GROMACS .gro file of C-alpha atoms in nm:
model
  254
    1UNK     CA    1  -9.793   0.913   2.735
    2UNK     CA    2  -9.637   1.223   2.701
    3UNK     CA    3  -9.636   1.307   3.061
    4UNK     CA    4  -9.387   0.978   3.091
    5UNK     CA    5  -9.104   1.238   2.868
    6UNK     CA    6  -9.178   1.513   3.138
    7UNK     CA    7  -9.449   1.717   2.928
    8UNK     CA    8  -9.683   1.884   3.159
    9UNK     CA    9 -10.088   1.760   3.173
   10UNK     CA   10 -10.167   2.078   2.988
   11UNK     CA   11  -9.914   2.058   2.735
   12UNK     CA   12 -10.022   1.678   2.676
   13UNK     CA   13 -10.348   1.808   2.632
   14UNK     CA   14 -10.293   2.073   2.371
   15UNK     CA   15 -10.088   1.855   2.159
   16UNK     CA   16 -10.366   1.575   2.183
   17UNK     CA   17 -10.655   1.838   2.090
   18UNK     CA   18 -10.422   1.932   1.779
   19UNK     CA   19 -10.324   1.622   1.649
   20UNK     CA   20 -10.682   1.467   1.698
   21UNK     CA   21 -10.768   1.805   1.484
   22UNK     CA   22 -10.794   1.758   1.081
   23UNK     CA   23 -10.738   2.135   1.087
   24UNK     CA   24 -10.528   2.378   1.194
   25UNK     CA   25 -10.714   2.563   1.550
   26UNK     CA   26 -10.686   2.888   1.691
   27UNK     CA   27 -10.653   2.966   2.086
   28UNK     CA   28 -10.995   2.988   2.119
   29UNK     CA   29 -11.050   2.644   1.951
   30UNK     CA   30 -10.766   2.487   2.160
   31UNK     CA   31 -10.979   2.636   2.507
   32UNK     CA   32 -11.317   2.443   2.372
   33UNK     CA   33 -11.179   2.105   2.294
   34UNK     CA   34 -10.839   2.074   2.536
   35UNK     CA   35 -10.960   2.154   2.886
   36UNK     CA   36 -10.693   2.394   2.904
   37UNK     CA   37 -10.782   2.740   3.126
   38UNK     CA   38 -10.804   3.025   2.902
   39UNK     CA   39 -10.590   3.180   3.101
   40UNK     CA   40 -10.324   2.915   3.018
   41UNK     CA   41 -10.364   2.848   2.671
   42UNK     CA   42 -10.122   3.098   2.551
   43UNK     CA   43  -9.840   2.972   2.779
   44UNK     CA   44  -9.919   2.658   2.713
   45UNK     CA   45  -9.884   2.718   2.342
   46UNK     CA   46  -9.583   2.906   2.352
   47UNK     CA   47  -9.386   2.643   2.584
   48UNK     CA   48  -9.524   2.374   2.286
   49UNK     CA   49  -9.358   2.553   1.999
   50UNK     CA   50  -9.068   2.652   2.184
   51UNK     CA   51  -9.001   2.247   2.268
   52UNK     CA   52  -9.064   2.206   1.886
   53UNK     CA   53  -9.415   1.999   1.957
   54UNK     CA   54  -9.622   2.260   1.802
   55UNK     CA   55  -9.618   2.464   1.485
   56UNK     CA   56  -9.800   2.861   1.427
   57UNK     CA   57  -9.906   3.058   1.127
   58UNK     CA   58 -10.071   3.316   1.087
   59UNK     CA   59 -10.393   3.320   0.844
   60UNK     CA   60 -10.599   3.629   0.795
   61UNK     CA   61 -10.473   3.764   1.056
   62UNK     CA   62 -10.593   3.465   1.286
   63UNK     CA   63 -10.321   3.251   1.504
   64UNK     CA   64 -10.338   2.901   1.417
   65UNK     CA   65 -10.176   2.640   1.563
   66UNK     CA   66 -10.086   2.262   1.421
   67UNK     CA   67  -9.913   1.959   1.612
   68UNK     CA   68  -9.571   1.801   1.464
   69UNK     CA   69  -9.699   1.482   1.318
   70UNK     CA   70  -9.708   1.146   1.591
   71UNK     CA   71  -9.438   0.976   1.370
   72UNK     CA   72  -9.229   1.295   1.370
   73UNK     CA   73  -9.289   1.315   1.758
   74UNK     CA   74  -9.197   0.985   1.840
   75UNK     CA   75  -8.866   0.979   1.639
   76UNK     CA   76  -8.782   1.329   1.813
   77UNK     CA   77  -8.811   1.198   2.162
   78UNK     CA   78  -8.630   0.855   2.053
   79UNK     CA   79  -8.350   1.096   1.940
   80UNK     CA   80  -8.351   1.389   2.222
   81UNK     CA   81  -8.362   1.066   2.507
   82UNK     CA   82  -8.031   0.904   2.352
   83UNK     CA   83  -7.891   1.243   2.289
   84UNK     CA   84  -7.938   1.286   2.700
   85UNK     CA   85  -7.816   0.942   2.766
   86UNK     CA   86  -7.499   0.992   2.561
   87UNK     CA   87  -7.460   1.336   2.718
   88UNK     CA   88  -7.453   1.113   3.081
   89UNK     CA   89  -7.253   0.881   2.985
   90UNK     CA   90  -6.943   1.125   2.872
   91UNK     CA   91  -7.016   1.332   3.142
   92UNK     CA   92  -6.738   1.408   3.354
   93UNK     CA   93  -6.837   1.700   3.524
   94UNK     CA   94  -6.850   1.484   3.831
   95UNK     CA   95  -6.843   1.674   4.228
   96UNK     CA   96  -6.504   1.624   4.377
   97UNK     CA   97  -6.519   1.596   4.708
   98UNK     CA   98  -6.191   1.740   4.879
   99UNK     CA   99  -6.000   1.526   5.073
  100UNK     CA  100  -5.883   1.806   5.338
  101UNK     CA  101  -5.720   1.508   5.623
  102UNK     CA  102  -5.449   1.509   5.733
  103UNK     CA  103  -5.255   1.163   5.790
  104UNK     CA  104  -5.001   1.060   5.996
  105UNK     CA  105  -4.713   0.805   5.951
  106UNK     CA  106  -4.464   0.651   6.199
  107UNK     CA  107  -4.142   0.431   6.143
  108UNK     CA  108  -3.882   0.505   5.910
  109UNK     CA  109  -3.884   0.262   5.645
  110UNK     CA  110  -4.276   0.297   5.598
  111UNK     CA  111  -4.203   0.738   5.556
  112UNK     CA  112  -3.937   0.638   5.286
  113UNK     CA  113  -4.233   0.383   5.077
  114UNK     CA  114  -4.425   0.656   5.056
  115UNK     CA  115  -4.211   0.901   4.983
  116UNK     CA  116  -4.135   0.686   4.674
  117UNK     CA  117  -4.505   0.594   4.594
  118UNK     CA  118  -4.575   0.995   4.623
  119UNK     CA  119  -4.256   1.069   4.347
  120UNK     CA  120  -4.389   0.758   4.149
  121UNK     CA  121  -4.731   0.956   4.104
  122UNK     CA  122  -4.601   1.296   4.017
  123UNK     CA  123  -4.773   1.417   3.687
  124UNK     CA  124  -4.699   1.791   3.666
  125UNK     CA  125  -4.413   1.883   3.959
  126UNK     CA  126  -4.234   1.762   4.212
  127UNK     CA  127  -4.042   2.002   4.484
  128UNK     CA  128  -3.816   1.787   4.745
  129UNK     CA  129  -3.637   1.901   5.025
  130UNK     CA  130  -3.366   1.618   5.169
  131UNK     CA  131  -3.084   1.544   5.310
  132UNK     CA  132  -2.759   1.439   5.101
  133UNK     CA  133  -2.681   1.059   5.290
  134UNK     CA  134  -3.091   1.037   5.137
  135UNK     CA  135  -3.058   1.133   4.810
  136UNK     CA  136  -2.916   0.798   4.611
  137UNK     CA  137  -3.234   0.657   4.754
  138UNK     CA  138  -3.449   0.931   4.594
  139UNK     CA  139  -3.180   1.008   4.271
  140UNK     CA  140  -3.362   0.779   4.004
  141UNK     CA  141  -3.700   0.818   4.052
  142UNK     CA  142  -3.634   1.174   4.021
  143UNK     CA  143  -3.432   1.173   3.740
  144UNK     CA  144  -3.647   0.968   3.553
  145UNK     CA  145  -3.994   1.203   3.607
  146UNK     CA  146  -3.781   1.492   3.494
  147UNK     CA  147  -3.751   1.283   3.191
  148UNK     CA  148  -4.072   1.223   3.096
  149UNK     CA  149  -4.121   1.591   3.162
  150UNK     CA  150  -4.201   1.632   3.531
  151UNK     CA  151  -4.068   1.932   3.679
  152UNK     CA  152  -3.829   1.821   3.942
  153UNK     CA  153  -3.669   2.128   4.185
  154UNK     CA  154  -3.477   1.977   4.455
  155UNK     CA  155  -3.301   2.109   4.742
  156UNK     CA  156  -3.046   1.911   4.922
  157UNK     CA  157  -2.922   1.998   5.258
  158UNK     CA  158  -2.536   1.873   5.344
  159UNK     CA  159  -2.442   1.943   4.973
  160UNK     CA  160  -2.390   1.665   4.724
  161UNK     CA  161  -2.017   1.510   4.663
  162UNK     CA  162  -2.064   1.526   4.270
  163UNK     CA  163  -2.271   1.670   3.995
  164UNK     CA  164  -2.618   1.543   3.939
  165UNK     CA  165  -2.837   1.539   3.621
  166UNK     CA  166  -3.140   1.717   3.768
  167UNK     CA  167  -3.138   2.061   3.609
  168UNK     CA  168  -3.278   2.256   3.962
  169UNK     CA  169  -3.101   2.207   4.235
  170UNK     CA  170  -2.986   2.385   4.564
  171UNK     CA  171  -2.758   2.275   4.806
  172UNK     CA  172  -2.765   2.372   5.171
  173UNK     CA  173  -2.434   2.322   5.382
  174UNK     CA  174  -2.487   2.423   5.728
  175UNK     CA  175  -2.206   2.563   5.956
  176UNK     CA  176  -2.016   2.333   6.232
  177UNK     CA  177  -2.209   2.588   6.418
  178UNK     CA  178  -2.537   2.512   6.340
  179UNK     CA  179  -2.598   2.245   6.603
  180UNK     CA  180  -3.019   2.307   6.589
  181UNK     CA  181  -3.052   2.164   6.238
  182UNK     CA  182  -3.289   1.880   6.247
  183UNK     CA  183  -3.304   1.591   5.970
  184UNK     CA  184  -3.616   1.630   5.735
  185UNK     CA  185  -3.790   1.554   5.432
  186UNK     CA  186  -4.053   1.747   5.266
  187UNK     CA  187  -4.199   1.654   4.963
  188UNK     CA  188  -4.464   1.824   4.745
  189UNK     CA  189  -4.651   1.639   4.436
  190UNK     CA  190  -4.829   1.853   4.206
  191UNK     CA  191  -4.887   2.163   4.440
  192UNK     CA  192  -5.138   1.877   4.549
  193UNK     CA  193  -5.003   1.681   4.808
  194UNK     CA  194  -4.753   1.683   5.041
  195UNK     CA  195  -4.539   1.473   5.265
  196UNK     CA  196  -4.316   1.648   5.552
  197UNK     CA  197  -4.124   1.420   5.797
  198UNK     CA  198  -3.917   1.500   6.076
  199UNK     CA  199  -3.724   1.309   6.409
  200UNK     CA  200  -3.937   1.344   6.689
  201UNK     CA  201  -3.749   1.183   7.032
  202UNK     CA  202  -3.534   1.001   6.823
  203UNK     CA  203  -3.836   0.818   6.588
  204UNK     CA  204  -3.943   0.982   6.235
  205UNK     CA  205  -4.303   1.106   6.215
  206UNK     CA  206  -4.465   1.275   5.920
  207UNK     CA  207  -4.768   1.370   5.765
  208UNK     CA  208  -4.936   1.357   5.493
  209UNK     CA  209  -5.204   1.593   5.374
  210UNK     CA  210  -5.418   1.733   5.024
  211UNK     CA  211  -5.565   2.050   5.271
  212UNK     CA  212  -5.508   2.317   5.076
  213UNK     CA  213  -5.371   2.569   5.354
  214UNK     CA  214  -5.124   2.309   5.436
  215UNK     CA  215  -5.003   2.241   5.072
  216UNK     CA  216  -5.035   2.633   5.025
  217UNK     CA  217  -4.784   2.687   5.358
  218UNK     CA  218  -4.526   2.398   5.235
  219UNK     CA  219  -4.484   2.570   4.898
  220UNK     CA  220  -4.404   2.867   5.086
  221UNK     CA  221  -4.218   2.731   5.327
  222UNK     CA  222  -3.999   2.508   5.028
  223UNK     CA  223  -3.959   2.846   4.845
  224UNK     CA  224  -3.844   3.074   5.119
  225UNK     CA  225  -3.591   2.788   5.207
  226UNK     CA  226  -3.466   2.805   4.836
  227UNK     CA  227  -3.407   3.166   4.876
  228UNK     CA  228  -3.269   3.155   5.203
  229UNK     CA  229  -3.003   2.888   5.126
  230UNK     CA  230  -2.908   3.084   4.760
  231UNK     CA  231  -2.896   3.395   4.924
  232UNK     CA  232  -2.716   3.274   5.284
  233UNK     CA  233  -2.455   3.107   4.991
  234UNK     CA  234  -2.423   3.396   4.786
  235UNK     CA  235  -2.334   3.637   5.064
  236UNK     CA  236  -2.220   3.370   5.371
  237UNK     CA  237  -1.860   3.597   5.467
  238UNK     CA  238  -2.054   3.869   5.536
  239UNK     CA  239  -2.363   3.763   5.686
  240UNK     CA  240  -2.189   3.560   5.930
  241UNK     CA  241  -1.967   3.848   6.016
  242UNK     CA  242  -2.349   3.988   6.124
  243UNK     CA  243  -2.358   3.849   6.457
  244UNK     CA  244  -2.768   3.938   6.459
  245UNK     CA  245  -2.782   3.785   6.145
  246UNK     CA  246  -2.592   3.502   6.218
  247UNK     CA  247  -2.782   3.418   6.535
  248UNK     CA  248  -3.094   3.436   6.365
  249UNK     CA  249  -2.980   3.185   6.064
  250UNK     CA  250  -2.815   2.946   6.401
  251UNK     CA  251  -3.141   2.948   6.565
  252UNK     CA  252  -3.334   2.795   6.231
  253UNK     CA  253  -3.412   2.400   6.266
  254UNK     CA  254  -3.473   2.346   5.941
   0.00000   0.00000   0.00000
């Protein structure tokens, strides 16, 4: 029976030659009546006490050994098989398996659902990159994560016609000049997920991915545009009087 709670046939063996014993045994004893190699007695033993089945004294200076009483056994096991059952059930150490595809998405109105079903699931962040005619559509979803304590960084390109209530926001007027600047909209949940969707022969595409190089590269890319557009504002009069410098910022798409 003891085999069923994983005990080895040796270790069944020993306990069953001590508790059939009205005294305690020595190794030697154990070898006689157990079956058990003499050469495994001892490791046998040891793995016995260690799993609390056995008990050792030492009397004149003999080794004897004693098995914990049936009743005792039985109400062990009952306990240490629940305790593993319980230990199961709350669990949660469970293998994630990446999700490392990458989606695509066509028509317009199906890009802008999911943008909204992405912001909708936001826990930790949120970093959005739009386009101002976009963001009323975008405005209270936002607002209202950063209120339950998302953080919401958002970088609008076109400029906005009044003050908004996020508290991070950049704003990214291009020049008449600037003929190469394509509509957009990236979006990044959680450093988890992200959404980027452009015009592609007049029809929006985008994609959707978890891979981690991607998200990696679109947190990049989002920050470097946040520095570009607060340093291109901070110093515009003289970097467009750079006519390297300007050329390089004209030749930018988004």
């Amino acid at each position: 029976m003891l085999q069923k709670f994983g005990f080895s046939q040796y270790e069944s063996k020993v306990y069953e030659c001590l508790s059939s014993s009205p005294e305690p045994l020595d190794a030697s004893m154990i070898v006689k009546h157990s079956g058990v190699p003499k050469a495994k007695v001892y490791e046998v033993i040891s793995r016995m006490i260690e799993k609390g089945m056995v008990l050792d004294s030492v009397s004149e200076k003999k080794k004897l050994y004693t098995a914990l009483p049936l009743n005792l056994v039985i109400e062990k096991l009952t306990k240490d098989f629940q305790a593993n059952i319980n230990k199961l059930k709350n669990n949660s150490s469970k293998k994630i398996v990446k999700d490392d595809r990458v989606w695509s998405l066509k028509m317009d109105s199906s890009i802008k659902l999911q943008c909204k079903q992405l912001l909708e699931e936001a826990q930790h962040s949120i970093h959005i990159s739009i386009w101002k005619d976009e963001l009323p559509e975008y405005l209270p979803i936002l607002l209202e994560k950063e209120q339950s304590g998302v953080k919401v960084e958002a970088l609008i390109v076109g400029g906005v016609a009044e003050e908004i209530a996020l508290s991070t926001v950049y704003t990214l007027s291009p020049t008449e000049e600037h003929r190469l600047l394509e509509k957009n909209r990236l979006i990044i949940i959680d450093e988890e997920t992200i959404l980027f969707a452009g015009v592609e022969n007049g029809t929006w595409q985008a994609m959707i991915t978890k891979s981690a190089p991607f998200v990696k590269f679109f947190v990049e890319f989002f920050h470097h545009d946040v520095a570009l557009t607060t340093i291109t504002k901070r110093y515009e009069d003289q970097l467009m009087q750079d006519e390297e410098i300007k050329q390089l910022l004209l030749r930018l798409r988004y």
